[in-house]
CSV table of N, CA, C and O and ligand atoms in Angstrom, one decimal:
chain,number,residue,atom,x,y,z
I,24,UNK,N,-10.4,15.9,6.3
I,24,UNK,CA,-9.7,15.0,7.1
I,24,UNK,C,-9.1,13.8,6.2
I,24,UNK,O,-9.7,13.4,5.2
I,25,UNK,N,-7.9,13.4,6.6
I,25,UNK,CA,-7.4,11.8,5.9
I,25,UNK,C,-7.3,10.8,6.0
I,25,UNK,O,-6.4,10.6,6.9
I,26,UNK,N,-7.8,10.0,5.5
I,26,UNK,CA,-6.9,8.9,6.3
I,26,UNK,C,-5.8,8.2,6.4
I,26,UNK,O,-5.3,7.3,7.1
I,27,UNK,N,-5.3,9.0,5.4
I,27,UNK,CA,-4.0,8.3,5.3
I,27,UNK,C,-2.7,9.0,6.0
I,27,UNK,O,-3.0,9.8,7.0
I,28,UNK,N,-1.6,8.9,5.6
I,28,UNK,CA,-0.4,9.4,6.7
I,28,UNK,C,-0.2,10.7,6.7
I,28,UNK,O,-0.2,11.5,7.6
I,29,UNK,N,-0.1,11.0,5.1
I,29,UNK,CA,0.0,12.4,4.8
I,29,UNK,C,-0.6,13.0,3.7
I,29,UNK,O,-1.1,12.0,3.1
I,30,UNK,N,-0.8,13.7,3.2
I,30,UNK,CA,-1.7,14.4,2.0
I,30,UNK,C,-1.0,14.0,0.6
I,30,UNK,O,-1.6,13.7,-0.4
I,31,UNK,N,0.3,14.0,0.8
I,31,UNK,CA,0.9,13.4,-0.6
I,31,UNK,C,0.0,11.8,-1.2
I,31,UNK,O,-0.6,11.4,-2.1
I,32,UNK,N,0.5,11.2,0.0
I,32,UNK,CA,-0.2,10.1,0.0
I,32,UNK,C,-1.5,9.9,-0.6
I,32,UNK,O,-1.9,9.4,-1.6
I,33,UNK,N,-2.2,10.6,0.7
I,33,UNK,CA,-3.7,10.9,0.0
I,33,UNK,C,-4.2,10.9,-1.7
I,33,UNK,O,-5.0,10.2,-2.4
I,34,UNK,N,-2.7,12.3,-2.0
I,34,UNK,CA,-3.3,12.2,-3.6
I,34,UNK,C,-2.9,11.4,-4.1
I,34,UNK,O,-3.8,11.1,-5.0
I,35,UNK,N,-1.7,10.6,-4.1
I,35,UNK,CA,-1.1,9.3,-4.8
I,35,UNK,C,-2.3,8.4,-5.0
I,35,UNK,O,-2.4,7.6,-6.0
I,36,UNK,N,-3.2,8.4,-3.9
I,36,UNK,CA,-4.6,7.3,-4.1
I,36,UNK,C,-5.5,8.1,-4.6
I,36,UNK,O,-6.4,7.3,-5.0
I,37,UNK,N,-5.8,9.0,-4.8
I,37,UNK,CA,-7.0,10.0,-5.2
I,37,UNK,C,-6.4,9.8,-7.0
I,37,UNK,O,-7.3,9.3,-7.7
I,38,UNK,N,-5.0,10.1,-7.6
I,38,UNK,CA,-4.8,9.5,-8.6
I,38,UNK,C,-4.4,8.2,-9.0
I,38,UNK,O,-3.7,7.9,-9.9
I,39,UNK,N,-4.9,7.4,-8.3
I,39,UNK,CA,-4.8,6.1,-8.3
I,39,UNK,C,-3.2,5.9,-9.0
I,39,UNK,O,-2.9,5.2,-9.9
I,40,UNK,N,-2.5,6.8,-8.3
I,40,UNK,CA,-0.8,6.6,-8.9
I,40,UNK,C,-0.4,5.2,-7.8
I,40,UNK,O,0.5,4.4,-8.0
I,41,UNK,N,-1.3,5.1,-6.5
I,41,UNK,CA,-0.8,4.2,-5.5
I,41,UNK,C,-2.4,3.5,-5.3
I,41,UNK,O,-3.4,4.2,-5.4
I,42,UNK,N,-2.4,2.3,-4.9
I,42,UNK,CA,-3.6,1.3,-4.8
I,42,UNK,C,-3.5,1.0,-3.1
I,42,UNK,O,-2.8,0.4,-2.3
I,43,UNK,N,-4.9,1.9,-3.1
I,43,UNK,CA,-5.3,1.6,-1.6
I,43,UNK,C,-6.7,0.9,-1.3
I,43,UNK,O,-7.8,1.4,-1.2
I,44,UNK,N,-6.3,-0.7,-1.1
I,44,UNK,CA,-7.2,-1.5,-0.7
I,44,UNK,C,-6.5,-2.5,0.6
I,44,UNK,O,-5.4,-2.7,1.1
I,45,UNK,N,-8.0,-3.1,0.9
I,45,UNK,CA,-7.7,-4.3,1.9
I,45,UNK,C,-6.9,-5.4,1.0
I,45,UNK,O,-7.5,-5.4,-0.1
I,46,UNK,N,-5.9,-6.2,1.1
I,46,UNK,CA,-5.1,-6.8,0.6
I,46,UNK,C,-5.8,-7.9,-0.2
I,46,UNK,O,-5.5,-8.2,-1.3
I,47,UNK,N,-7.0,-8.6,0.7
I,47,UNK,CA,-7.6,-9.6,0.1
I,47,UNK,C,-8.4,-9.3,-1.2
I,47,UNK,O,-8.7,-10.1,-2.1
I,48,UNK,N,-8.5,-8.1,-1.0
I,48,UNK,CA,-9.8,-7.1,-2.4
I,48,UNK,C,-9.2,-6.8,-3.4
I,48,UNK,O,-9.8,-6.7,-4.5
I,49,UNK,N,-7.5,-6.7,-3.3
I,49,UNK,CA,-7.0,-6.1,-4.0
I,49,UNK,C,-6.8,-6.9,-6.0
I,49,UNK,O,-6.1,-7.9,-6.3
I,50,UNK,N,-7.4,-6.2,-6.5
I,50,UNK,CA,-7.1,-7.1,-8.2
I,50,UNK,C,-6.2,-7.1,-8.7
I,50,UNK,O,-6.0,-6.0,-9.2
I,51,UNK,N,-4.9,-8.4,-9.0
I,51,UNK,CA,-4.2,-8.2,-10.0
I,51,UNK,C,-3.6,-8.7,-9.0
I,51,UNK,O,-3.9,-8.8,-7.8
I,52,UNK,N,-2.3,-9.2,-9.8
I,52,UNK,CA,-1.3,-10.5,-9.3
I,52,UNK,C,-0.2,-9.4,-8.2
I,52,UNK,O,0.5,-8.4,-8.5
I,53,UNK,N,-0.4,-10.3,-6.4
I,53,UNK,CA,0.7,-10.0,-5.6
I,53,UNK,C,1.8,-10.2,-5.8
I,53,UNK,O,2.0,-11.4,-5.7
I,54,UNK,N,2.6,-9.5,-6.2
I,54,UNK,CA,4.5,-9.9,-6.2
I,54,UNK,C,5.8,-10.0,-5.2
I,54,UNK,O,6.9,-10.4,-5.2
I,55,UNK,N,4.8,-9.4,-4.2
I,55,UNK,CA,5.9,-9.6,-3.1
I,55,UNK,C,5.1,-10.0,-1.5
I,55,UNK,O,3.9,-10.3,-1.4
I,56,UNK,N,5.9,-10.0,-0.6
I,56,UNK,CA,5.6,-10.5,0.8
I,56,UNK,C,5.0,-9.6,1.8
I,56,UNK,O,4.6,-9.8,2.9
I,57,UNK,N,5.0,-8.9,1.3
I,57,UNK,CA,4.6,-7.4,2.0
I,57,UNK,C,3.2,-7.7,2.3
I,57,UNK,O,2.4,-7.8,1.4
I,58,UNK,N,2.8,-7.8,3.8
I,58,UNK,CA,1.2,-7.2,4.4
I,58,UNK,C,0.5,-5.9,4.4
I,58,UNK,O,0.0,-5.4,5.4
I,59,UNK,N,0.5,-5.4,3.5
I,59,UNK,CA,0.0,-3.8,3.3
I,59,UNK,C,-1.3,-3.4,2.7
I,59,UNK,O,-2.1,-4.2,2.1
I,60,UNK,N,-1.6,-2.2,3.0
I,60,UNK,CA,-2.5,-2.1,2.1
I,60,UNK,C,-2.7,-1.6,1.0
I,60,UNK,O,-3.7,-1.4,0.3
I,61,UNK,N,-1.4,-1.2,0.7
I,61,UNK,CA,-1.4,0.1,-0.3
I,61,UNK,C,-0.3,-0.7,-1.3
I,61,UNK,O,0.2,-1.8,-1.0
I,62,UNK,N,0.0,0.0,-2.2
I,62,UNK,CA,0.5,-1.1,-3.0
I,62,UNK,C,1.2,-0.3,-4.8
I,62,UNK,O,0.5,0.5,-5.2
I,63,UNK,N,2.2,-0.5,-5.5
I,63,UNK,CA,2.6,0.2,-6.5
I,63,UNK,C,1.5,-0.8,-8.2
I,63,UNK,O,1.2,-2.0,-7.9
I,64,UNK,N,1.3,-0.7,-8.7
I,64,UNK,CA,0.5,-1.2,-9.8
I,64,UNK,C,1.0,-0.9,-11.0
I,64,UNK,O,1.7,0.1,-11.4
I,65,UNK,N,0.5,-2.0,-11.8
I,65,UNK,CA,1.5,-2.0,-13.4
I,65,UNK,C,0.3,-1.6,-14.4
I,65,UNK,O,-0.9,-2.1,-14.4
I,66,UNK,N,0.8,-0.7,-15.2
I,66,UNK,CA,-0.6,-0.2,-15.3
I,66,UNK,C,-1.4,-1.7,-17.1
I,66,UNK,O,-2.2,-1.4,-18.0
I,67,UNK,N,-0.9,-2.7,-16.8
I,67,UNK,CA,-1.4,-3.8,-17.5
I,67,UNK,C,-2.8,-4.3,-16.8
I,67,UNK,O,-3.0,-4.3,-15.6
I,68,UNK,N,-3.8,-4.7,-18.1
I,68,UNK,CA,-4.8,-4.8,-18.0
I,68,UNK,C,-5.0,-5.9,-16.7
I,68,UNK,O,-6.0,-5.7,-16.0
I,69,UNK,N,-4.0,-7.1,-16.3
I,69,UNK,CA,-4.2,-7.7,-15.0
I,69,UNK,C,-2.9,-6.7,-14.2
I,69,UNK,O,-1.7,-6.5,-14.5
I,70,UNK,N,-3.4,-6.4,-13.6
I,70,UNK,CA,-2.1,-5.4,-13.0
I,70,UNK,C,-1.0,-6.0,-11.7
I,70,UNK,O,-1.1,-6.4,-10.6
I,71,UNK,N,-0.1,-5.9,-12.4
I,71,UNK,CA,1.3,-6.1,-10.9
I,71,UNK,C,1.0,-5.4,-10.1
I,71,UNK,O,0.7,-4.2,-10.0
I,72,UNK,N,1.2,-6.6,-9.1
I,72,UNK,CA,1.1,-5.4,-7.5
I,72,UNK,C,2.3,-5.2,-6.7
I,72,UNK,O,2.8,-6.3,-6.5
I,73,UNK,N,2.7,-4.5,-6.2
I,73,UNK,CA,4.1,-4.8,-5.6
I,73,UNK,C,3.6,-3.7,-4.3
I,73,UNK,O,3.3,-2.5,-4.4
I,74,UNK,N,3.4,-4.7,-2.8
I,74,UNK,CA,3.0,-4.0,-1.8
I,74,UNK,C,3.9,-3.3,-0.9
I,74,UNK,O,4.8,-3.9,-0.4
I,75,UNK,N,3.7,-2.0,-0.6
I,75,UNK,CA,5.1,-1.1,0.0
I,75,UNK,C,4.9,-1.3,1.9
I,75,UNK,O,3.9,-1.2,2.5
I,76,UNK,N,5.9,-1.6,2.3
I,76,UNK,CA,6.1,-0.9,3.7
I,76,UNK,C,6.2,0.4,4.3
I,76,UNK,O,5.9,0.6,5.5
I,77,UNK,N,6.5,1.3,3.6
I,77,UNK,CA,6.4,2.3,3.7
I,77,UNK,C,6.0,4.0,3.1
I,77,UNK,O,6.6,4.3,2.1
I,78,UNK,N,5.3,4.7,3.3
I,78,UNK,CA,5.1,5.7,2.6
I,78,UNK,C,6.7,6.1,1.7
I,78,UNK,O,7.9,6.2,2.0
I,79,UNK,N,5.9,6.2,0.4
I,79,UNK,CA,7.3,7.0,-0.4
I,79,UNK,C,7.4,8.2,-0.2
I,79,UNK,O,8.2,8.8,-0.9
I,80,UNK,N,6.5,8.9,0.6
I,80,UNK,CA,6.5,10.7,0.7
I,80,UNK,C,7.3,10.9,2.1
I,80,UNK,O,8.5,11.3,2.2
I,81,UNK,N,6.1,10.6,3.3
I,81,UNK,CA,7.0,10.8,4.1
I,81,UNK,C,7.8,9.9,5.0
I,81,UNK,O,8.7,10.3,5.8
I,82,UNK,N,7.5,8.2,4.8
I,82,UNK,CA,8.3,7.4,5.6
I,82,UNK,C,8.0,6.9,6.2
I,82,UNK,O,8.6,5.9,6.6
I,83,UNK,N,6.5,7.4,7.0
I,83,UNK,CA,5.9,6.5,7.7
I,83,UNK,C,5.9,5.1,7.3
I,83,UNK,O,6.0,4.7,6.1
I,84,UNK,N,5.7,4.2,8.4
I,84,UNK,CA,5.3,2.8,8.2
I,84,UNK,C,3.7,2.1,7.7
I,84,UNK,O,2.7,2.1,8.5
I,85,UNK,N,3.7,2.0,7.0
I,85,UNK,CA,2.0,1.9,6.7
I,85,UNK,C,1.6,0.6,5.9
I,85,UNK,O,0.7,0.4,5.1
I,86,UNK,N,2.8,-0.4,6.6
I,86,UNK,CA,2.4,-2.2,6.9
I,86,UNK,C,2.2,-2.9,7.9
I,86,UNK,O,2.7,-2.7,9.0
I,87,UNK,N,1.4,-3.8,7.6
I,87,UNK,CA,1.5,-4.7,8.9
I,87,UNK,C,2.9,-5.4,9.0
I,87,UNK,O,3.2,-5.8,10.1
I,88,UNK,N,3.6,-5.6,8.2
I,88,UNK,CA,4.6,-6.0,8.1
I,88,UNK,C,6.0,-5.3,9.5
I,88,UNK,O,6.5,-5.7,10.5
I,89,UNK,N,5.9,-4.0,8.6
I,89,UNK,CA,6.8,-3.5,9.5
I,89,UNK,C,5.9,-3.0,10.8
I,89,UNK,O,6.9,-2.8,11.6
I,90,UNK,N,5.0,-2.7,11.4
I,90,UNK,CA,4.1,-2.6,12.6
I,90,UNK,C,4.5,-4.1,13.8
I,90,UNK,O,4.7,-4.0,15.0
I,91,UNK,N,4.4,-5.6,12.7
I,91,UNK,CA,4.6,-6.7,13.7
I,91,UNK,C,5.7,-6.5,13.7
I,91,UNK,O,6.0,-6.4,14.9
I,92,UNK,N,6.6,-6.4,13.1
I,92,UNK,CA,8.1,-6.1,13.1
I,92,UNK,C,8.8,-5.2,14.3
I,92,UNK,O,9.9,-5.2,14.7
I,93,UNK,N,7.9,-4.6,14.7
I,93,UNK,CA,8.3,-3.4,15.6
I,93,UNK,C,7.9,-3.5,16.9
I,93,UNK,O,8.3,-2.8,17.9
I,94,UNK,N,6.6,-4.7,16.7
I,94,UNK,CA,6.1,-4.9,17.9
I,94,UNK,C,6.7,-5.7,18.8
I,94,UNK,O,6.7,-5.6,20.0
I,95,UNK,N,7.7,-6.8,17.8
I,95,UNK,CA,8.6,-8.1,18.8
I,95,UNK,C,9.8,-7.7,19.0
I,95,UNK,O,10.8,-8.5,19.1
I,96,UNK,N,9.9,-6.5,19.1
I,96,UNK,CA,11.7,-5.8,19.7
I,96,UNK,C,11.5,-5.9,20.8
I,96,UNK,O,12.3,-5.5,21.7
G,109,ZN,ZN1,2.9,9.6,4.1
């Protein structure tokens, strides 16, 4: 079973190619506005974080960002 949206995904965190943490946990400097949990990383010893709105596999939404976003239409 996954938890996440889709299996690509999955593995993108299984090789830690994508960072899946609670936002507050997450180590290494936030660069953008994004409420997410998942996140792209620089692979520098303090690591850039740049947090995504959406899955890059299949497109799902997988921010709070775009979630509240969709809630006040
Ligand atoms: Zn996905």
């Amino acid at each position: 079973m996954t938890e996440h949206c889709c299996e690509e995904l999955q593995e993108a965190v299984d090789n830690e190619a994508i960072l899946h943490a609670p936002k507050q946990r997450m180590f290494g400097r936030i660069l953008n506005e994004v409420d997410s949990d998942y996140a792209v990383r620089s692979a520098e010893e303090r690591p850039s974080l740049y947090l995504i709105n959406f899955c890059p596999f299949c497109g799902r939404a997988i921010s709070r960002t775009v979630w509240n976003a969709e809630k006040k239409k």
